[in-house]
Coordinates of N, CA and C in Angstrom, one line a residue:
E277 N 0.8 -1.2 0.0 CA 0.0 0.0 0.0 C 0.9 1.3 0.0
D278 N 1.9 1.3 0.8 CA 2.8 2.4 0.9 C 3.5 2.7 -0.4
T279 N 4.0 1.6 -1.1 CA 4.7 1.8 -2.4 C 3.7 2.3 -3.4
R280 N 2.5 1.7 -3.4 CA 1.4 2.2 -4.4 C 1.1 3.6 -4.2
D281 N 1.0 4.1 -2.9 CA 0.7 5.5 -2.7 C 1.9 6.4 -3.1
L282 N 3.1 6.0 -2.8 CA 4.3 6.8 -3.2 C 4.4 6.9 -4.7
V283 N 4.3 5.8 -5.4 CA 4.4 5.8 -6.9 C 3.2 6.6 -7.5
S284 N 2.0 6.5 -7.0 CA 0.9 7.3 -7.5 C 1.1 8.8 -7.3
F285 N 1.6 9.1 -6.1 CA 1.9 10.5 -5.8 C 3.0 11.1 -6.7
A286 N 4.0 10.3 -6.9 CA 5.2 10.8 -7.7 C 4.7 10.9 -9.2
L287 N 4.0 10.0 -9.7 CA 3.5 10.1 -11.1 C 2.5 11.2 -11.3
Q288 N 1.6 11.4 -10.3 CA 0.7 12.5 -10.5 C 1.4 13.9 -10.4
A289 N 2.4 13.9 -9.6 CA 3.2 15.2 -9.6 C 3.9 15.5 -10.9
Q290 N 4.1 14.4 -11.7 CA 4.7 14.6 -13.0 C 3.6 14.7 -14.1
Q291 N 2.4 14.9 -13.7 CA 1.3 15.1 -14.6 C 0.7 13.9 -15.3
Y292 N 1.1 12.7 -14.8 CA 0.5 11.5 -15.3 C -0.8 11.2 -14.6
R293 N -1.8 10.7 -15.4 CA -3.1 10.3 -14.8 C -2.9 8.9 -14.3
V294 N -3.3 8.6 -13.0 CA -3.0 7.4 -12.4 C -4.3 6.7 -11.9
T295 N -4.4 5.4 -12.2 CA -5.5 4.6 -11.6 C -4.8 3.6 -10.7
A296 N -4.9 3.7 -9.4 CA -4.3 2.8 -8.5 C -5.3 1.8 -8.0
V297 N -4.8 0.5 -8.0 CA -5.6 -0.6 -7.5 C -4.8 -1.4 -6.5
A298 N -5.5 -2.3 -5.7 CA -4.8 -3.0 -4.6 C -4.4 -4.4 -5.0
D299 N -5.0 -5.0 -6.1 CA -4.6 -6.4 -6.3 C -4.8 -6.7 -7.8
G300 N -4.4 -7.9 -8.2 CA -4.5 -8.3 -9.6 C -5.9 -8.3 -10.2
A301 N -6.8 -8.8 -9.4 CA -8.2 -8.8 -9.9 C -8.7 -7.4 -10.2
A302 N -8.4 -6.4 -9.3 CA -8.8 -5.0 -9.6 C -8.0 -4.5 -10.8
A303 N -6.8 -4.9 -10.9 CA -6.0 -4.4 -12.1 C -6.6 -4.9 -13.4
L304 N -7.0 -6.1 -13.4 CA -7.7 -6.7 -14.6 C -9.0 -5.9 -14.9
A305 N -9.8 -5.7 -13.9 CA -11.0 -4.9 -14.0 C -10.8 -3.6 -14.6
A306 N -9.8 -2.9 -14.1 CA -9.4 -1.5 -14.6 C -9.0 -1.6 -16.0
L307 N -8.2 -2.6 -16.4 CA -7.8 -2.7 -17.8 C -8.9 -3.0 -18.7
R308 N -9.9 -3.7 -18.2 CA -11.1 -4.0 -19.0 C -12.0 -2.8 -19.3
E309 N -11.9 -1.8 -18.3 CA -12.7 -0.6 -18.4 C -12.1 0.6 -19.1
G310 N -10.8 0.6 -19.2 CA -10.2 1.8 -19.8 C -8.9 1.5 -20.6
R311 N -8.3 2.5 -21.2 CA -7.1 2.4 -22.0 C -6.0 3.0 -21.2
F312 N -4.8 2.3 -21.2 CA -3.7 2.7 -20.5 C -2.4 2.6 -21.4
D313 N -1.5 3.6 -21.1 CA -0.2 3.6 -21.8 C 0.8 2.7 -21.1
L314 N 0.7 2.6 -19.8 CA 1.6 1.9 -19.0 C 0.9 1.3 -17.8
V315 N 1.3 0.0 -17.5 CA 0.8 -0.7 -16.3 C 2.0 -0.9 -15.5
I316 N 2.0 -0.4 -14.3 CA 3.1 -0.6 -13.3 C 2.5 -1.6 -12.3
T317 N 3.1 -2.7 -12.1 CA 2.6 -3.7 -11.2 C 3.7 -4.2 -10.2
D318 N 3.3 -4.5 -9.0 CA 4.2 -5.1 -8.1 C 4.1 -6.6 -8.4
Y319 N 5.2 -7.3 -8.3 CA 5.3 -8.7 -8.6 C 4.4 -9.5 -7.5
D320 N 4.6 -9.1 -6.3 CA 3.9 -9.8 -5.2 C 2.6 -9.1 -4.8
M321 N 1.6 -9.3 -5.6 CA 0.3 -8.7 -5.2 C -0.6 -9.8 -4.6
P322 N -1.6 -9.4 -3.9 CA -2.5 -10.4 -3.3 C -3.3 -11.0 -4.5
G323 N -3.5 -12.3 -4.4 CA -4.3 -13.0 -5.4 C -3.5 -13.5 -6.5
L324 N -3.1 -12.6 -7.4 CA -2.3 -12.9 -8.6 C -1.0 -12.2 -8.5
T325 N 0.1 -12.9 -8.9 CA 1.3 -12.1 -9.0 C 1.2 -11.1 -10.2
G326 N 2.1 -10.1 -10.2 CA 2.1 -9.2 -11.3 C 2.3 -9.9 -12.6
A327 N 3.1 -10.9 -12.7 CA 3.3 -11.7 -13.9 C 2.1 -12.4 -14.3
E328 N 1.3 -13.0 -13.4 CA 0.1 -13.7 -13.7 C -1.0 -12.7 -14.2
M329 N -1.0 -11.6 -13.6 CA -2.0 -10.5 -14.0 C -1.6 -10.1 -15.5
L330 N -0.4 -9.8 -15.7 CA 0.0 -9.4 -17.1 C -0.3 -10.4 -18.1
K331 N 0.0 -11.7 -17.8 CA -0.3 -12.8 -18.7 C -1.8 -12.9 -19.0
Q332 N -2.6 -12.8 -18.0 CA -4.1 -12.8 -18.2 C -4.5 -11.6 -19.0
A333 N -4.0 -10.5 -18.7 CA -4.4 -9.3 -19.5 C -4.0 -9.4 -20.9
G334 N -2.8 -10.0 -21.2 CA -2.4 -10.3 -22.5 C -3.3 -11.3 -23.3
R335 N -3.7 -12.3 -22.6 CA -4.6 -13.3 -23.2 C -6.0 -12.7 -23.5
E336 N -6.4 -11.7 -22.8 CA -7.6 -11.0 -23.0 C -7.5 -9.8 -24.0
G337 N -6.3 -9.6 -24.5 CA -6.0 -8.5 -25.4 C -6.1 -7.1 -24.7
L338 N -5.8 -7.1 -23.4 CA -5.9 -5.8 -22.7 C -4.6 -5.0 -22.7
M339 N -3.5 -5.6 -23.2 CA -2.2 -5.0 -23.1 C -1.7 -4.5 -24.5
E340 N -2.6 -4.6 -25.5 CA -2.2 -4.3 -26.9 C -1.6 -2.9 -27.0
E341 N -2.1 -1.9 -26.3 CA -1.6 -0.5 -26.4 C -0.8 -0.1 -25.2
A342 N -0.6 -1.0 -24.3 CA 0.0 -0.7 -23.0 C 1.4 -1.4 -22.8
A343 N 2.3 -0.6 -22.3 CA 3.6 -1.2 -21.9 C 3.4 -1.6 -20.4
A344 N 4.4 -2.4 -19.9 CA 4.3 -2.8 -18.5 C 5.7 -2.6 -17.9
L345 N 5.6 -2.4 -16.5 CA 6.8 -2.3 -15.7 C 6.5 -3.0 -14.4
V346 N 7.4 -3.9 -14.0 CA 7.2 -4.7 -12.8 C 8.2 -4.2 -11.7
L347 N 7.6 -4.0 -10.5 CA 8.4 -3.7 -9.3 C 8.5 -4.9 -8.4
T348 N 9.6 -5.2 -7.9 CA 9.7 -6.4 -7.1 C 10.9 -6.4 -6.1
A349 N 10.6 -7.1 -5.0 CA 11.7 -7.4 -4.0 C 11.9 -8.9 -4.0
H350 N 11.2 -9.6 -4.8 CA 11.3 -11.0 -4.9 C 12.6 -11.4 -5.5
P351 N 13.3 -12.4 -4.9 CA 14.6 -12.8 -5.4 C 14.6 -13.4 -6.8
D352 N 13.5 -14.1 -7.1 CA 13.4 -14.8 -8.4 C 12.0 -14.7 -9.0
P353 N 11.7 -13.5 -9.5 CA 10.4 -13.3 -10.0 C 10.2 -14.1 -11.3
S354 N 9.4 -15.2 -11.3 CA 9.3 -16.0 -12.5 C 8.0 -15.6 -13.2
G355 N 8.0 -15.9 -14.5 CA 6.9 -15.7 -15.4 C 6.7 -14.2 -15.9
V356 N 7.6 -13.3 -15.5 CA 7.5 -12.0 -16.0 C 7.9 -12.0 -17.5
P357 N 7.0 -11.4 -18.4 CA 7.3 -11.4 -19.8 C 8.7 -10.8 -20.1
E358 N 9.5 -11.5 -21.0 CA 10.9 -11.1 -21.2 C 11.1 -9.7 -21.5
E359 N 10.1 -9.1 -22.3 CA 10.3 -7.7 -22.7 C 9.9 -6.7 -21.6
T360 N 9.4 -7.2 -20.5 CA 9.0 -6.3 -19.4 C 10.1 -5.9 -18.5
P361 N 10.4 -4.6 -18.4 CA 11.5 -4.2 -17.4 C 11.1 -4.5 -16.0
L362 N 12.1 -4.8 -15.2 CA 11.9 -5.1 -13.8 C 12.7 -4.0 -13.0
L363 N 12.1 -3.4 -12.0 CA 12.8 -2.5 -11.1 C 12.8 -3.1 -9.7
R364 N 13.9 -3.3 -9.2 CA 14.1 -3.9 -7.9 C 13.8 -3.0 -6.7
K365 N 13.2 -3.5 -5.7 CA 13.1 -2.7 -4.4 C 14.3 -3.0 -3.6
P366 N 14.7 -2.1 -2.7 CA 13.9 -0.9 -2.4 C 13.9 0.1 -3.6
L367 N 12.7 0.7 -3.7 CA 12.4 1.5 -4.9 C 13.2 2.8 -4.9
D368 N 13.9 3.0 -6.0 CA 14.6 4.2 -6.3 C 13.6 5.1 -7.1
L369 N 13.0 6.0 -6.5 CA 11.9 6.8 -7.1 C 12.4 7.5 -8.4
E370 N 13.6 8.1 -8.4 CA 14.1 8.8 -9.5 C 14.3 7.9 -10.7
R371 N 14.8 6.7 -10.4 CA 15.0 5.7 -11.4 C 13.7 5.3 -12.0
L372 N 12.7 5.1 -11.2 CA 11.4 4.8 -11.7 C 10.8 5.8 -12.6
L373 N 11.0 7.1 -12.2 CA 10.5 8.2 -13.1 C 11.2 8.3 -14.4
V374 N 12.5 8.0 -14.4 CA 13.3 8.0 -15.6 C 12.7 6.9 -16.5
Q375 N 12.5 5.7 -15.9 CA 12.0 4.6 -16.7 C 10.6 4.9 -17.3
V376 N 9.8 5.5 -16.5 CA 8.4 5.9 -17.0 C 8.5 6.9 -18.1
R377 N 9.4 7.9 -17.9 CA 9.5 8.9 -19.0 C 10.0 8.3 -20.3
T378 N 10.9 7.2 -20.2 CA 11.4 6.5 -21.4 C 10.2 5.8 -22.1
I379 N 9.3 5.2 -21.3 CA 8.2 4.5 -21.9 C 7.1 5.4 -22.3
V380 N 6.7 6.4 -21.5 CA 5.7 7.3 -21.9 C 6.2 8.7 -21.8
P381 N 6.7 9.2 -23.0 CA 7.4 10.5 -23.1 C 6.4 11.6 -22.7
A382 N 7.0 12.7 -22.2 CA 6.3 13.9 -21.8 C 5.4 14.4 -22.9
A383 N 5.8 14.3 -24.1 CA 5.0 14.8 -25.2 C 3.6 14.0 -25.3
K384 N 3.7 12.8 -25.0 CA 2.4 12.0 -25.0 C 1.6 12.4 -23.8
V385 N 2.1 12.7 -22.7 CA 1.4 13.1 -21.5 C 0.7 14.4 -21.9
D386 N 1.4 15.4 -22.5 CA 0.8 16.6 -22.8 C -0.3 16.5 -23.9
E387 N -0.1 15.6 -24.8 CA -1.0 15.3 -25.9 C -2.3 14.8 -25.4
H388 N -2.3 13.9 -24.4 CA -3.5 13.3 -23.8 C -3.9 14.0 -22.5
G389 N -3.3 15.0 -22.1 CA -3.7 15.7 -20.9 C -3.4 14.9 -19.6
G390 N -2.4 14.1 -19.7 CA -2.0 13.2 -18.6 C -2.4 11.8 -18.8
Q391 N -1.5 10.9 -18.7 CA -1.8 9.5 -19.0 C -1.4 8.6 -17.8

């Protein structure tokens, strides 16, 4: 919860529009309801791991327009799609923001009024 709140606050401060959820089922529900440029997930979420959630979202075609980024403190996060970047905890917030800006450039945020 603390990491989710910190990441949400930091991204909103950078003008990104954020939808924060508590678990994999809620993440899938949010992906079914809207369009996202980036999905940031913790590997160790309640219910589904971040990898399981991303795989399910992929099977449902929910990730076609979205990139993903996985945060983890897990020593061996299995099942994360190979093309998905991993950021290790403890979280380096500046490194996270650099990674997000690489995936979702500021121009895209301005174009969409925050994403």
